[in-house]
Tab-separated table of C-alpha atoms and ligand atoms in Angstrom:
chain	number	residue	atom	x	y	z
X	1303	MET	CA	-5.193	40.200	14.077
X	1304	PRO	CA	-7.849	37.506	14.582
X	1305	ASN	CA	-6.670	33.924	14.371
X	1306	TYR	CA	-9.428	31.346	14.343
X	1307	HIS	CA	-9.067	27.746	15.433
X	1308	ILE	CA	-10.720	25.290	13.097
X	1309	ALA	CA	-11.166	21.562	13.673
X	1310	ILE	CA	-11.641	19.430	10.582
X	1311	VAL	CA	-12.735	15.876	11.336
X	1312	GLY	CA	-11.723	13.452	8.605
X	1313	ALA	CA	-8.490	13.515	6.623
X	1314	GLY	CA	-9.925	12.582	3.243
X	1315	PRO	CA	-10.264	14.733	0.121
X	1316	ALA	CA	-13.147	16.788	1.565
X	1317	GLY	CA	-11.134	17.499	4.723
X	1318	TYR	CA	-8.007	18.553	2.836
X	1319	PHE	CA	-9.932	20.739	0.391
X	1320	THR	CA	-11.609	22.418	3.380
X	1321	ALA	CA	-8.197	23.143	4.881
X	1322	GLN	CA	-7.036	24.456	1.520
X	1323	ALA	CA	-10.042	26.776	1.241
X	1324	PHE	CA	-9.266	28.211	4.694
X	1325	GLN	CA	-5.626	28.640	3.710
X	1326	LYS	CA	-6.627	30.438	0.521
X	1327	ALA	CA	-8.955	32.755	2.459
X	1328	GLN	CA	-6.158	33.926	4.789
X	1329	THR	CA	-5.167	37.584	4.736
X	1330	ILE	CA	-2.953	39.705	6.971
X	1331	ASP	CA	-6.050	40.392	9.056
X	1332	LEU	CA	-7.523	36.932	9.123
X	1333	THR	CA	-5.637	33.705	9.810
X	1334	PHE	CA	-6.588	30.153	10.630
X	1335	SER	CA	-5.021	27.448	12.745
X	1336	ILE	CA	-6.283	24.160	11.396
X	1337	ASP	CA	-6.310	20.910	13.342
X	1338	MET	CA	-7.204	17.933	11.180
X	1339	ILE	CA	-8.494	15.018	13.229
X	1340	GLU	CA	-8.526	11.516	11.765
X	1341	ARG	CA	-9.681	8.208	13.248
X	1342	LEU	CA	-7.130	6.102	11.355
X	1343	PRO	CA	-3.381	6.345	11.980
X	1344	THR	CA	-3.056	7.464	8.337
X	1345	PRO	CA	-4.609	10.345	6.360
X	1346	TRP	CA	-5.870	10.670	2.740
X	1347	GLY	CA	-9.231	8.893	3.246
X	1348	LEU	CA	-10.597	7.363	0.052
X	1349	VAL	CA	-7.444	8.268	-1.864
X	1350	ARG	CA	-5.712	5.651	0.276
X	1351	SER	CA	-8.508	3.191	0.931
X	1352	GLY	CA	-11.052	3.755	-1.845
X	1353	VAL	CA	-9.443	4.532	-5.205
X	1354	ALA	CA	-8.774	1.360	-7.178
X	1355	PRO	CA	-5.084	0.354	-7.107
X	1356	ASP	CA	-5.017	0.004	-10.905
X	1357	HIS	CA	-5.898	3.715	-11.199
X	1358	PRO	CA	-2.735	5.227	-9.678
X	1359	LYS	CA	-3.148	8.532	-11.528
X	1360	ILE	CA	-6.204	9.395	-9.416
X	1361	LYS	CA	-4.045	8.999	-6.308
X	1362	THR	CA	-1.604	11.715	-7.376
X	1363	VAL	CA	-3.962	14.227	-5.708
X	1364	SER	CA	-2.218	13.136	-2.482
X	1365	LYS	CA	0.628	15.466	-3.530
X	1366	VAL	CA	-1.839	18.352	-3.172
X	1367	PHE	CA	-2.820	17.075	0.283
X	1368	GLU	CA	0.816	17.007	1.384
X	1369	LYS	CA	1.303	20.606	0.198
X	1370	ILE	CA	-1.738	21.665	2.225
X	1371	ALA	CA	-0.257	19.892	5.254
X	1372	LYS	CA	2.964	21.904	4.925
X	1373	VAL	CA	1.276	25.291	5.207
X	1374	ASP	CA	1.847	27.068	8.548
X	1375	GLY	CA	-0.974	26.587	11.004
X	1376	PHE	CA	-1.921	23.088	9.777
X	1377	ARG	CA	-1.621	20.184	12.214
X	1378	LEU	CA	-2.582	16.530	11.764
X	1379	PHE	CA	-4.006	14.522	14.672
X	1380	ALA	CA	-4.389	11.003	13.288
X	1381	ASN	CA	-5.385	8.049	15.479
X	1382	VAL	CA	-7.951	10.282	17.199
X	1383	GLU	CA	-11.552	9.105	17.014
X	1384	LEU	CA	-14.521	11.427	17.269
X	1385	GLY	CA	-16.969	10.130	19.871
X	1386	LYS	CA	-14.314	7.984	21.557
X	1387	ASP	CA	-11.140	9.983	22.092
X	1388	VAL	CA	-12.805	13.352	21.793
X	1389	SER	CA	-16.462	14.381	21.874
X	1390	LEU	CA	-18.207	16.629	19.412
X	1391	LYS	CA	-19.275	18.825	22.327
X	1392	ASP	CA	-15.647	19.323	23.389
X	1393	LEU	CA	-14.610	20.181	19.853
X	1394	ARG	CA	-17.503	22.588	19.491
X	1395	GLU	CA	-16.552	24.375	22.701
X	1396	ASN	CA	-12.843	24.507	21.967
X	1397	TYR	CA	-12.824	25.528	18.329
X	1398	ASP	CA	-14.301	28.469	16.488
X	1399	ALA	CA	-15.688	26.078	13.898
X	1400	VAL	CA	-15.830	22.316	13.515
X	1401	VAL	CA	-16.106	20.844	10.030
X	1402	LEU	CA	-17.172	17.229	9.718
X	1403	ALA	CA	-15.628	15.642	6.652
X	1404	THR	CA	-16.287	12.109	7.754
X	1405	GLY	CA	-17.554	10.725	4.434
X	1406	SER	CA	-19.971	7.848	3.974
X	1407	ALA	CA	-18.510	4.535	4.974
X	1408	VAL	CA	-21.571	2.373	5.599
X	1409	GLY	CA	-22.576	0.214	2.637
X	1410	ARG	CA	-26.286	0.365	1.778
X	1411	LYS	CA	-28.208	-2.880	1.927
X	1412	LEU	CA	-30.260	-4.432	-0.862
X	1413	GLY	CA	-32.843	-5.603	1.647
X	1414	ILE	CA	-33.426	-8.906	-0.161
X	1415	LYS	CA	-33.501	-12.487	1.055
X	1416	GLY	CA	-30.097	-14.163	1.159
X	1417	GLU	CA	-28.127	-10.938	1.402
X	1418	ASP	CA	-26.592	-12.101	4.678
X	1419	LEU	CA	-25.211	-15.336	3.211
X	1420	PRO	CA	-21.423	-15.677	3.379
X	1421	ASN	CA	-19.713	-14.265	0.257
X	1422	CYS	CA	-22.361	-11.625	-0.366
X	1423	ILE	CA	-20.093	-8.695	0.425
X	1424	SER	CA	-20.689	-4.964	0.365
X	1425	ALA	CA	-18.237	-2.850	-1.625
X	1426	ALA	CA	-17.940	-0.910	1.649
X	1427	ASP	CA	-16.031	-3.959	2.962
X	1428	PHE	CA	-14.539	-5.317	-0.242
X	1429	VAL	CA	-12.885	-2.093	-1.466
X	1430	PRO	CA	-11.068	-1.283	1.812
X	1431	TRP	CA	-10.072	-4.966	2.017
X	1432	TYR	CA	-8.113	-4.797	-1.256
X	1433	ASN	CA	-6.850	-1.337	-0.336
X	1434	ALA	CA	-5.224	-2.400	2.964
X	1435	HIS	CA	-7.507	-0.499	5.332
X	1436	PRO	CA	-6.495	-1.845	8.767
X	1437	ASP	CA	-10.118	-2.418	9.845
X	1438	PHE	CA	-10.878	-4.611	6.824
X	1439	LYS	CA	-7.813	-6.820	6.508
X	1440	ASP	CA	-9.701	-9.818	7.897
X	1441	VAL	CA	-12.793	-9.583	5.671
X	1442	SER	CA	-13.537	-13.093	4.500
X	1443	VAL	CA	-13.401	-13.145	0.689
X	1444	ASP	CA	-13.791	-16.497	-1.071
X	1445	LEU	CA	-12.866	-16.376	-4.769
X	1446	ASN	CA	-13.126	-20.116	-5.261
X	1447	THR	CA	-15.912	-19.786	-7.836
X	1448	ASP	CA	-15.958	-19.198	-11.597
X	1449	THR	CA	-18.579	-16.406	-11.594
X	1450	ALA	CA	-19.001	-13.227	-9.564
X	1451	VAL	CA	-21.904	-10.776	-9.744
X	1452	VAL	CA	-21.486	-7.108	-8.886
X	1453	ILE	CA	-24.729	-5.243	-8.169
X	1454	GLY	CA	-24.923	-1.559	-9.120
X	1455	ALA	CA	-24.145	0.469	-12.241
X	1456	GLY	CA	-21.780	3.040	-10.738
X	1457	ASN	CA	-18.044	3.590	-10.755
X	1458	VAL	CA	-17.543	1.644	-7.527
X	1459	ALA	CA	-19.209	-1.392	-9.118
X	1460	MET	CA	-16.885	-0.945	-12.068
X	1461	ASP	CA	-13.781	-0.723	-9.846
X	1462	VAL	CA	-14.800	-3.868	-7.996
X	1463	ALA	CA	-15.590	-5.754	-11.205
X	1464	ARG	CA	-12.260	-4.762	-12.757
X	1465	MET	CA	-10.333	-5.843	-9.683
X	1466	LEU	CA	-12.034	-9.253	-9.896
X	1467	ALA	CA	-11.720	-9.609	-13.674
X	1468	LEU	CA	-8.142	-8.425	-14.216
X	1469	ASP	CA	-5.257	-10.799	-14.514
X	1470	PRO	CA	-3.894	-10.363	-10.961
X	1471	ALA	CA	-0.358	-10.141	-12.364
X	1472	GLU	CA	-1.457	-6.695	-13.614
X	1473	LEU	CA	-1.809	-5.709	-9.976
X	1474	ASP	CA	1.803	-6.589	-9.115
X	1475	PRO	CA	3.087	-3.062	-9.788
X	1476	THR	CA	0.246	-1.482	-7.748
X	1477	ASP	CA	-0.316	-0.845	-4.036
X	1478	THR	CA	-3.017	-3.530	-3.728
X	1479	ALA	CA	-2.906	-5.002	-0.207
X	1480	GLU	CA	-0.593	-7.992	-0.087
X	1481	HIS	CA	-3.252	-10.164	1.599
X	1482	ALA	CA	-5.728	-9.311	-1.196
X	1483	LEU	CA	-3.203	-9.898	-3.960
X	1484	LYS	CA	-2.560	-13.371	-2.594
X	1485	VAL	CA	-6.297	-14.194	-2.641
X	1486	LEU	CA	-6.766	-12.610	-6.101
X	1487	LYS	CA	-3.868	-14.646	-7.487
X	1488	ALA	CA	-5.563	-17.844	-6.358
X	1489	SER	CA	-8.934	-16.664	-7.689
X	1490	LYS	CA	-10.922	-19.072	-9.876
X	1491	ILE	CA	-13.171	-16.261	-11.103
X	1492	ARG	CA	-13.215	-15.970	-14.885
X	1493	ARG	CA	-16.592	-14.275	-15.403
X	1494	VAL	CA	-17.677	-11.092	-13.659
X	1495	ILE	CA	-21.125	-9.678	-14.360
X	1496	ILE	CA	-22.102	-6.129	-13.404
X	1497	CYS	CA	-25.893	-5.833	-13.067
X	1498	GLY	CA	-27.675	-2.490	-13.161
X	1499	ARG	CA	-31.344	-2.362	-12.220
X	1500	ARG	CA	-32.217	0.335	-14.769
X	1501	GLY	CA	-31.256	0.909	-18.414
X	1502	PRO	CA	-27.852	1.831	-19.893
X	1503	GLU	CA	-29.149	5.413	-20.151
X	1504	HIS	CA	-29.617	5.521	-16.364
X	1505	ALA	CA	-26.229	4.066	-15.440
X	1506	ALA	CA	-24.091	6.093	-13.029
X	1507	PHE	CA	-20.791	5.068	-14.680
X	1508	THR	CA	-18.753	7.927	-16.113
X	1509	ALA	CA	-17.475	7.887	-19.690
X	1510	PRO	CA	-13.691	7.915	-18.990
X	1511	GLU	CA	-14.083	4.813	-16.801
X	1512	LEU	CA	-16.207	3.090	-19.479
X	1513	ARG	CA	-13.702	3.989	-22.200
X	1514	ASP	CA	-10.932	2.285	-20.219
X	1515	LEU	CA	-12.684	-1.081	-20.259
X	1516	PRO	CA	-11.871	-2.191	-23.830
X	1517	LYS	CA	-8.229	-1.354	-23.091
X	1518	LEU	CA	-7.977	-4.158	-20.532
X	1519	GLU	CA	-5.219	-6.423	-21.777
X	1520	HIS	CA	-6.247	-9.770	-20.385
X	1521	THR	CA	-10.015	-9.408	-20.070
X	1522	ASP	CA	-12.770	-9.274	-22.692
X	1523	VAL	CA	-15.601	-6.896	-21.919
X	1524	TYR	CA	-19.137	-7.498	-23.158
X	1525	ILE	CA	-22.283	-5.390	-23.375
X	1526	ASP	CA	-25.393	-6.517	-25.193
X	1527	GLN	CA	-25.524	-4.351	-28.335
X	1528	VAL	CA	-29.339	-4.643	-28.381
X	1529	GLN	CA	-29.625	-3.103	-24.892
X	1530	ILE	CA	-27.469	-0.153	-26.007
X	1531	ASP	CA	-29.392	0.333	-29.274
X	1532	GLN	CA	-32.697	0.299	-27.415
X	1533	ALA	CA	-31.374	2.782	-24.855
X	1534	ASN	CA	-30.237	5.089	-27.678
X	1535	LEU	CA	-33.680	4.906	-29.287
X	1536	ARG	CA	-35.385	5.652	-25.976
X	1537	VAL	CA	-33.254	8.709	-25.200
X	1538	GLU	CA	-33.558	10.088	-28.747
X	1539	ARG	CA	-37.329	9.801	-28.470
X	1540	MET	CA	-37.236	11.850	-25.255
X	1541	GLY	CA	-35.661	14.857	-27.038
X	1542	GLU	CA	-32.211	16.444	-26.822
X	1543	VAL	CA	-29.618	14.145	-25.282
X	1544	GLU	CA	-27.415	15.632	-22.589
X	1545	LYS	CA	-23.630	15.529	-23.280
X	1546	ASP	CA	-22.577	13.218	-20.437
X	1547	LEU	CA	-25.284	10.742	-21.331
X	1548	LYS	CA	-24.328	10.866	-24.997
X	1549	ASN	CA	-20.689	10.152	-24.048
X	1550	ASN	CA	-21.697	7.285	-21.787
X	1551	LEU	CA	-23.854	5.625	-24.429
X	1552	GLU	CA	-21.162	6.124	-27.037
X	1553	ALA	CA	-18.571	4.533	-24.728
X	1554	MET	CA	-20.942	1.607	-24.146
X	1555	ARG	CA	-21.519	1.216	-27.880
X	1556	LEU	CA	-17.743	1.026	-28.374
X	1557	ILE	CA	-17.529	-1.682	-25.714
X	1558	ALA	CA	-20.282	-3.656	-27.450
X	1559	GLU	CA	-18.585	-3.305	-30.846
X	1560	HIS	CA	-14.904	-3.689	-30.005
X	1561	SER	CA	-13.305	-6.899	-31.133
X	1562	LYS	CA	-12.760	-9.431	-28.400
X	1563	LYS	CA	-9.381	-10.996	-27.690
X	1564	GLY	CA	-10.823	-14.433	-27.036
X	1565	VAL	CA	-9.307	-14.580	-23.564
X	1566	GLU	CA	-10.583	-16.601	-20.645
X	1567	ARG	CA	-11.361	-13.647	-18.350
X	1568	LYS	CA	-14.685	-11.963	-19.048
X	1569	LEU	CA	-16.422	-8.887	-17.718
X	1570	GLU	CA	-20.069	-8.316	-18.697
X	1571	LEU	CA	-22.379	-5.377	-18.158
X	1572	LYS	CA	-26.073	-6.231	-17.920
X	1573	PHE	CA	-28.909	-3.760	-17.516
X	1574	LEU	CA	-32.550	-3.830	-16.431
X	1575	ALA	CA	-31.767	-6.591	-13.960
X	1576	ALA	CA	-33.058	-5.975	-10.434
X	1577	PRO	CA	-31.890	-8.441	-7.777
X	1578	ILE	CA	-34.764	-9.980	-5.810
X	1579	GLY	CA	-33.135	-12.815	-3.908
X	1580	ILE	CA	-29.903	-14.675	-3.256
X	1581	LYS	CA	-29.862	-18.418	-2.785
X	1582	GLY	CA	-27.259	-20.641	-1.234
X	1583	GLY	CA	-26.475	-23.178	1.471
X	1584	THR	CA	-23.290	-22.339	3.324
X	1585	LYS	CA	-22.531	-19.463	0.951
X	1586	VAL	CA	-23.898	-17.586	-2.049
X	1587	GLU	CA	-24.748	-19.887	-4.966
X	1588	GLU	CA	-27.293	-18.117	-7.151
X	1589	ILE	CA	-28.811	-14.687	-7.542
X	1590	ILE	CA	-32.319	-14.135	-8.878
X	1591	PHE	CA	-33.314	-11.059	-10.869
X	1592	THR	CA	-36.510	-9.518	-12.106
X	1593	ILE	CA	-36.209	-8.215	-15.656
X	1594	ASN	CA	-37.136	-4.551	-15.701
X	1595	GLU	CA	-38.358	-2.547	-18.674
X	1596	VAL	CA	-38.374	1.142	-19.560
X	1597	LYS	CA	-41.657	2.617	-20.767
X	1598	ASN	CA	-42.070	6.361	-21.356
X	1599	GLY	CA	-38.881	7.000	-19.412
X	1600	LYS	CA	-40.097	5.009	-16.400
X	1601	VAL	CA	-38.510	1.797	-15.180
X	1602	SER	CA	-40.804	-0.945	-13.967
X	1603	ALA	CA	-40.647	-4.658	-13.268
X	1604	THR	CA	-41.902	-7.213	-15.776
X	1605	ASP	CA	-43.168	-10.605	-14.646
X	1606	LYS	CA	-40.047	-12.230	-16.095
X	1607	THR	CA	-37.124	-13.354	-13.967
X	1608	PHE	CA	-33.749	-14.961	-14.577
X	1609	SER	CA	-30.938	-16.174	-12.383
X	1610	ILE	CA	-27.161	-16.333	-12.445
X	1611	LYS	CA	-25.194	-19.064	-10.709
X	1612	ALA	CA	-22.435	-17.229	-8.884
X	1613	GLY	CA	-20.337	-17.956	-5.821
X	1614	LEU	CA	-19.652	-14.304	-5.012
X	1615	VAL	CA	-21.929	-11.267	-4.937
X	1616	VAL	CA	-20.565	-7.798	-4.274
X	1617	THR	CA	-23.093	-5.011	-3.740
X	1618	ALA	CA	-21.950	-1.551	-4.835
X	1619	ILE	CA	-25.177	0.367	-4.384
X	1620	GLY	CA	-24.063	3.447	-2.488
X	1621	TYR	CA	-23.172	4.395	1.059
X	1622	ASP	CA	-24.574	6.121	4.130
X	1623	ALA	CA	-22.751	8.408	6.540
X	1624	VAL	CA	-21.418	6.983	9.802
X	1625	GLU	CA	-23.312	8.015	12.935
X	1626	TYR	CA	-21.489	9.826	15.713
X	1627	PRO	CA	-22.952	10.666	19.097
X	1628	GLY	CA	-24.682	14.025	18.813
X	1629	ILE	CA	-25.085	13.916	15.029
X	1630	LYS	CA	-28.344	13.327	13.216
X	1631	ILE	CA	-28.300	11.289	10.000
X	1632	GLU	CA	-31.041	11.953	7.444
X	1633	TYR	CA	-31.251	10.190	4.064
X	1634	GLY	CA	-27.781	8.755	4.685
X	1635	ARG	CA	-26.218	12.204	5.186
X	1636	ILE	CA	-25.452	14.320	8.220
X	1637	SER	CA	-28.522	16.518	8.546
X	1638	ASN	CA	-27.498	20.002	7.358
X	1639	ILE	CA	-28.578	23.111	5.519
X	1640	ALA	CA	-26.031	24.056	2.831
X	1641	GLY	CA	-23.294	22.598	5.032
X	1642	HIS	CA	-24.422	24.072	8.354
X	1643	VAL	CA	-25.288	21.439	10.962
X	1644	GLU	CA	-25.893	23.432	14.160
X	1645	HIS	CA	-24.066	25.983	16.328
X	1646	ASN	CA	-20.503	26.187	14.978
X	1647	ILE	CA	-20.616	22.704	13.439
X	1648	TYR	CA	-20.485	22.284	9.679
X	1649	VAL	CA	-20.257	19.381	7.260
X	1650	THR	CA	-18.681	18.885	3.859
X	1651	GLY	CA	-18.036	16.169	1.277
X	1652	TRP	CA	-20.015	12.948	1.067
X	1653	ALA	CA	-21.194	13.350	4.687
X	1654	LYS	CA	-22.897	16.574	3.545
X	1655	ARG	CA	-24.272	15.799	0.115
X	1656	GLY	CA	-24.350	12.003	0.045
X	1657	PRO	CA	-21.989	9.634	-1.761
X	1658	VAL	CA	-21.911	11.376	-5.128
X	1659	GLY	CA	-19.171	13.055	-7.047
X	1660	VAL	CA	-15.532	12.447	-7.796
X	1661	ILE	CA	-12.621	13.626	-5.639
X	1662	GLY	CA	-12.509	17.046	-7.314
X	1663	THR	CA	-16.202	17.683	-6.556
X	1664	ASN	CA	-15.193	18.179	-2.938
X	1665	LYS	CA	-13.104	21.207	-3.823
X	1666	SER	CA	-15.921	23.583	-4.726
X	1667	ASP	CA	-18.206	22.009	-2.144
X	1668	SER	CA	-15.681	22.640	0.650
X	1669	ALA	CA	-14.933	26.166	-0.610
X	1670	ASP	CA	-18.662	26.996	-0.324
X	1671	VAL	CA	-18.808	25.683	3.236
X	1672	VAL	CA	-15.690	27.655	4.187
X	1673	ASP	CA	-17.289	30.867	2.795
X	1674	LEU	CA	-20.336	30.154	4.932
X	1675	ILE	CA	-18.164	29.598	8.027
X	1676	ILE	CA	-16.124	32.757	7.492
X	1677	ASP	CA	-19.317	34.797	7.157
X	1678	SER	CA	-20.529	33.569	10.526
X	1679	LEU	CA	-17.300	33.776	12.564
X	1680	LYS	CA	-17.509	35.855	15.725
X	1681	GLU	CA	-14.743	36.732	18.207
X	1682	PRO	CA	-12.027	34.056	18.287
X	1683	LYS	CA	-12.454	31.767	21.287
X	1684	ASN	CA	-8.741	31.406	22.041
X	1685	THR	CA	-9.384	28.202	23.955
X	1686	ALA	CA	-6.924	25.352	24.258
X	1687	GLY	CA	-6.817	23.019	21.274
X	1688	ILE	CA	-7.244	19.301	21.018
X	1689	GLU	CA	-4.149	18.450	23.094
X	1690	SER	CA	-6.017	19.491	26.229
X	1691	LEU	CA	-8.949	17.243	25.286
X	1692	LEU	CA	-7.053	13.991	24.769
X	1693	LYS	CA	-6.114	11.626	27.591
X	1694	SER	CA	-2.479	11.918	28.560
X	1695	GLY	CA	-0.358	9.341	26.771
X	1696	HIS	CA	-2.759	9.119	23.801
X	1697	LYS	CA	-0.627	8.188	20.800
X	1698	VAL	CA	-1.424	10.782	18.190
X	1699	VAL	CA	0.106	10.320	14.745
X	1700	ASP	CA	1.025	13.842	13.713
X	1701	GLN	CA	2.247	15.073	10.324
X	1702	VAL	CA	5.855	14.106	11.095
X	1703	GLY	CA	4.664	10.686	12.244
X	1704	TRP	CA	2.618	10.235	9.085
X	1705	GLU	CA	5.613	11.231	6.973
X	1706	LYS	CA	7.588	8.445	8.673
X	1707	ILE	CA	4.846	5.915	7.840
X	1708	ASN	CA	4.642	7.236	4.307
X	1709	ALA	CA	8.418	7.028	3.789
X	1710	ALA	CA	8.586	3.505	5.227
X	1711	GLU	CA	5.792	2.310	2.922
X	1712	VAL	CA	7.299	3.960	-0.148
X	1713	ILE	CA	10.758	2.539	0.562
X	1714	SER	CA	9.473	-1.011	1.013
X	1715	GLY	CA	7.369	-0.499	-2.125
X	1716	GLU	CA	10.422	0.522	-4.144
X	1717	LEU	CA	12.149	-2.735	-3.277
X	1718	ALA	CA	9.068	-4.642	-4.447
X	1719	GLY	CA	8.545	-2.570	-7.622
X	1720	LYS	CA	5.370	-0.944	-6.307
X	1721	PRO	CA	4.403	2.634	-5.437
X	1722	ARG	CA	4.196	1.555	-1.798
X	1723	LEU	CA	3.668	-1.467	0.395
X	1724	LYS	CA	0.871	-0.500	2.746
X	1725	GLU	CA	1.115	-1.519	6.376
X	1726	VAL	CA	-2.227	-3.020	7.454
X	1727	ASP	CA	-1.667	-3.485	11.150
X	1728	TRP	CA	-3.082	-0.645	13.232
X	1729	ASN	CA	-0.462	-0.959	16.037
X	1730	LYS	CA	2.431	-1.251	13.612
X	1731	LEU	CA	1.218	1.898	11.850
X	1732	ILE	CA	1.152	3.767	15.158
X	1733	ASN	CA	4.596	2.444	16.077
X	1734	LEU	CA	5.981	3.456	12.684
X	1735	GLY	CA	4.560	6.928	13.270
X	1736	HIS	CA	6.377	7.083	16.602
X	1737	SER	CA	9.651	5.531	15.401
Z	3219	NAP	P1	-23.402	5.589	-7.613
Z	3219	NAP	O1	-22.643	6.246	-8.676
Z	3219	NAP	O2	-24.490	6.329	-6.954
Z	3219	NAP	O3	-23.983	4.207	-8.169
Z	3219	NAP	C1	-24.775	3.383	-7.364
Z	3219	NAP	C2	-25.477	2.360	-8.231
Z	3219	NAP	O4	-26.171	1.466	-7.364
Z	3219	NAP	C3	-26.515	2.968	-9.168
Z	3219	NAP	O5	-26.432	2.327	-10.419
Z	3219	NAP	C4	-27.841	2.602	-8.485
Z	3219	NAP	O6	-28.908	2.412	-9.368
Z	3219	NAP	C5	-27.483	1.267	-7.875
Z	3219	NAP	N1	-28.389	0.881	-6.811
Z	3219	NAP	C6	-28.760	1.585	-5.725
Z	3219	NAP	N2	-29.627	0.880	-4.980
Z	3219	NAP	C7	-29.821	-0.300	-5.617
Z	3219	NAP	C8	-30.584	-1.455	-5.354
Z	3219	NAP	N3	-31.345	-1.541	-4.260
Z	3219	NAP	N4	-30.549	-2.481	-6.240
Z	3219	NAP	C9	-29.784	-2.405	-7.348
Z	3219	NAP	N5	-29.020	-1.346	-7.661
Z	3219	NAP	C10	-29.032	-0.299	-6.799
Z	3219	NAP	O7	-22.448	5.157	-6.403
Z	3219	NAP	P2	-20.990	4.530	-6.358
Z	3219	NAP	O8	-20.717	3.634	-7.477
Z	3219	NAP	O9	-20.898	4.022	-4.956
Z	3219	NAP	O10	-20.046	5.811	-6.507
Z	3219	NAP	C11	-20.092	6.891	-5.575
Z	3219	NAP	C12	-19.455	8.133	-6.198
Z	3219	NAP	O11	-18.037	7.928	-6.288
Z	3219	NAP	C13	-19.940	8.408	-7.599
Z	3219	NAP	O12	-20.112	9.783	-7.790
Z	3219	NAP	C14	-18.832	7.871	-8.473
Z	3219	NAP	O13	-18.734	8.451	-9.741
Z	3219	NAP	C15	-17.617	8.175	-7.613
Z	3219	NAP	N6	-16.497	7.292	-7.986
Z	3219	NAP	C16	-15.672	7.715	-8.973
Z	3219	NAP	C17	-14.641	6.908	-9.402
Z	3219	NAP	C18	-13.732	7.375	-10.500
Z	3219	NAP	O14	-13.785	8.523	-10.896
Z	3219	NAP	N7	-12.902	6.531	-11.066
Z	3219	NAP	C19	-14.449	5.646	-8.830
Z	3219	NAP	C20	-15.322	5.229	-7.834
Z	3219	NAP	C21	-16.348	6.061	-7.406
Z	3219	NAP	P3	-30.037	3.525	-9.534
Z	3219	NAP	O15	-29.399	4.608	-10.339
Z	3219	NAP	O16	-31.112	2.796	-10.213
Z	3219	NAP	O17	-30.405	3.999	-8.141
């Protein structure tokens, strides 16, 4: 009975759904031993360090991950870094297939003057900072300003803007990092402006996230009704309107029309505003935009500009995949054809298709890659697994170790009235895993 050894690199949603697809494909005649390798001492990827803390429902998918981890043949090797603790070549030679599920963690740059000023922060740093990612606990975030601008019209921009615009007391019952909560509680920000470079009809927000905005209890949300009306006219003129777009525009219309509470905290969505420069002395002070227009479905710059005085700019304009020795990055993704990289190396998730799609998108994507792998499997290699590749004494956090970390965080969270209190110190996490 052939048993194949599979290495999955990256313990985020794409990695777990890959493991699940292998588990589902098992028969009496075909079995898989799955080693999941993760750089951090903790698994769950973006479910732990990406999903906004005020959206706890999205995180319940972690229950699925834990079920996958309990299936025979699954092993977790956290605190093991590809390219440092183990090479891709070694994995390739020791496993029947290697699946890279390493995501896209590098924030794209605007490429405009002033972007490197202090307090112009990429969402790739800001989001893991408030989510207690151990590598980002020391990100310098200064909220001593009344206005923040978030660049980008996607769901990450919306998460970031909400986190800045909420009454921080609303974050008390969440797993927001303690260091971030402290800074957010002292925040002077009362106006957060999301700026999209194209029209409302081109925004990458999704309707459920837009519909949640008017429900914010302590924040008023504004959209210029005229911008929404004009967008509606433009799309109607172009012919039949696709369902998702219709829902988005409808959700935006509701935001524009809903009655405001008259509270101090404000969140605004602006469109057709393309950032062209950031000004400031010792930190960000002002951001300059070109006003764009849409003509015949095409977006172009006008000769008009405007500026917003703001002491914080967060860019949420997409991500690129992280480079590893031996891996080629093309257009921000690991270069691949339908998930095949080269030899017995495959890729899935954001690293494969770019940073698009919600957590569930990874399920079908990973299932397709697993089908491709199974079709190309040859004789099992029966080589030694990752243990033989790691230096002796390397402190792996295995599934049991992770369960200890998880339990410790949940217990301290219970005492504080939160789902968990995340440990942010890398060494403490490893020690907890070995306690
Ligand atoms: P995204 O959805 O691709 O949005 C990126 C935004 O950045 C777009 O509006 C894009 O505008 C803009 N942008 C790109 N380059 C720019 C530039 N140079 N100047 C100004 N704007 C620029 O990416 P994301 O927000 O990072 O989200 C990634 C994926 O995760 C998405 O599929 C998203 O739905 C998902 N996600 C889901 C949730 C949720 O379900 N709650 C939460 C977070 C993320 P253009 O369109 O003009 O390029």
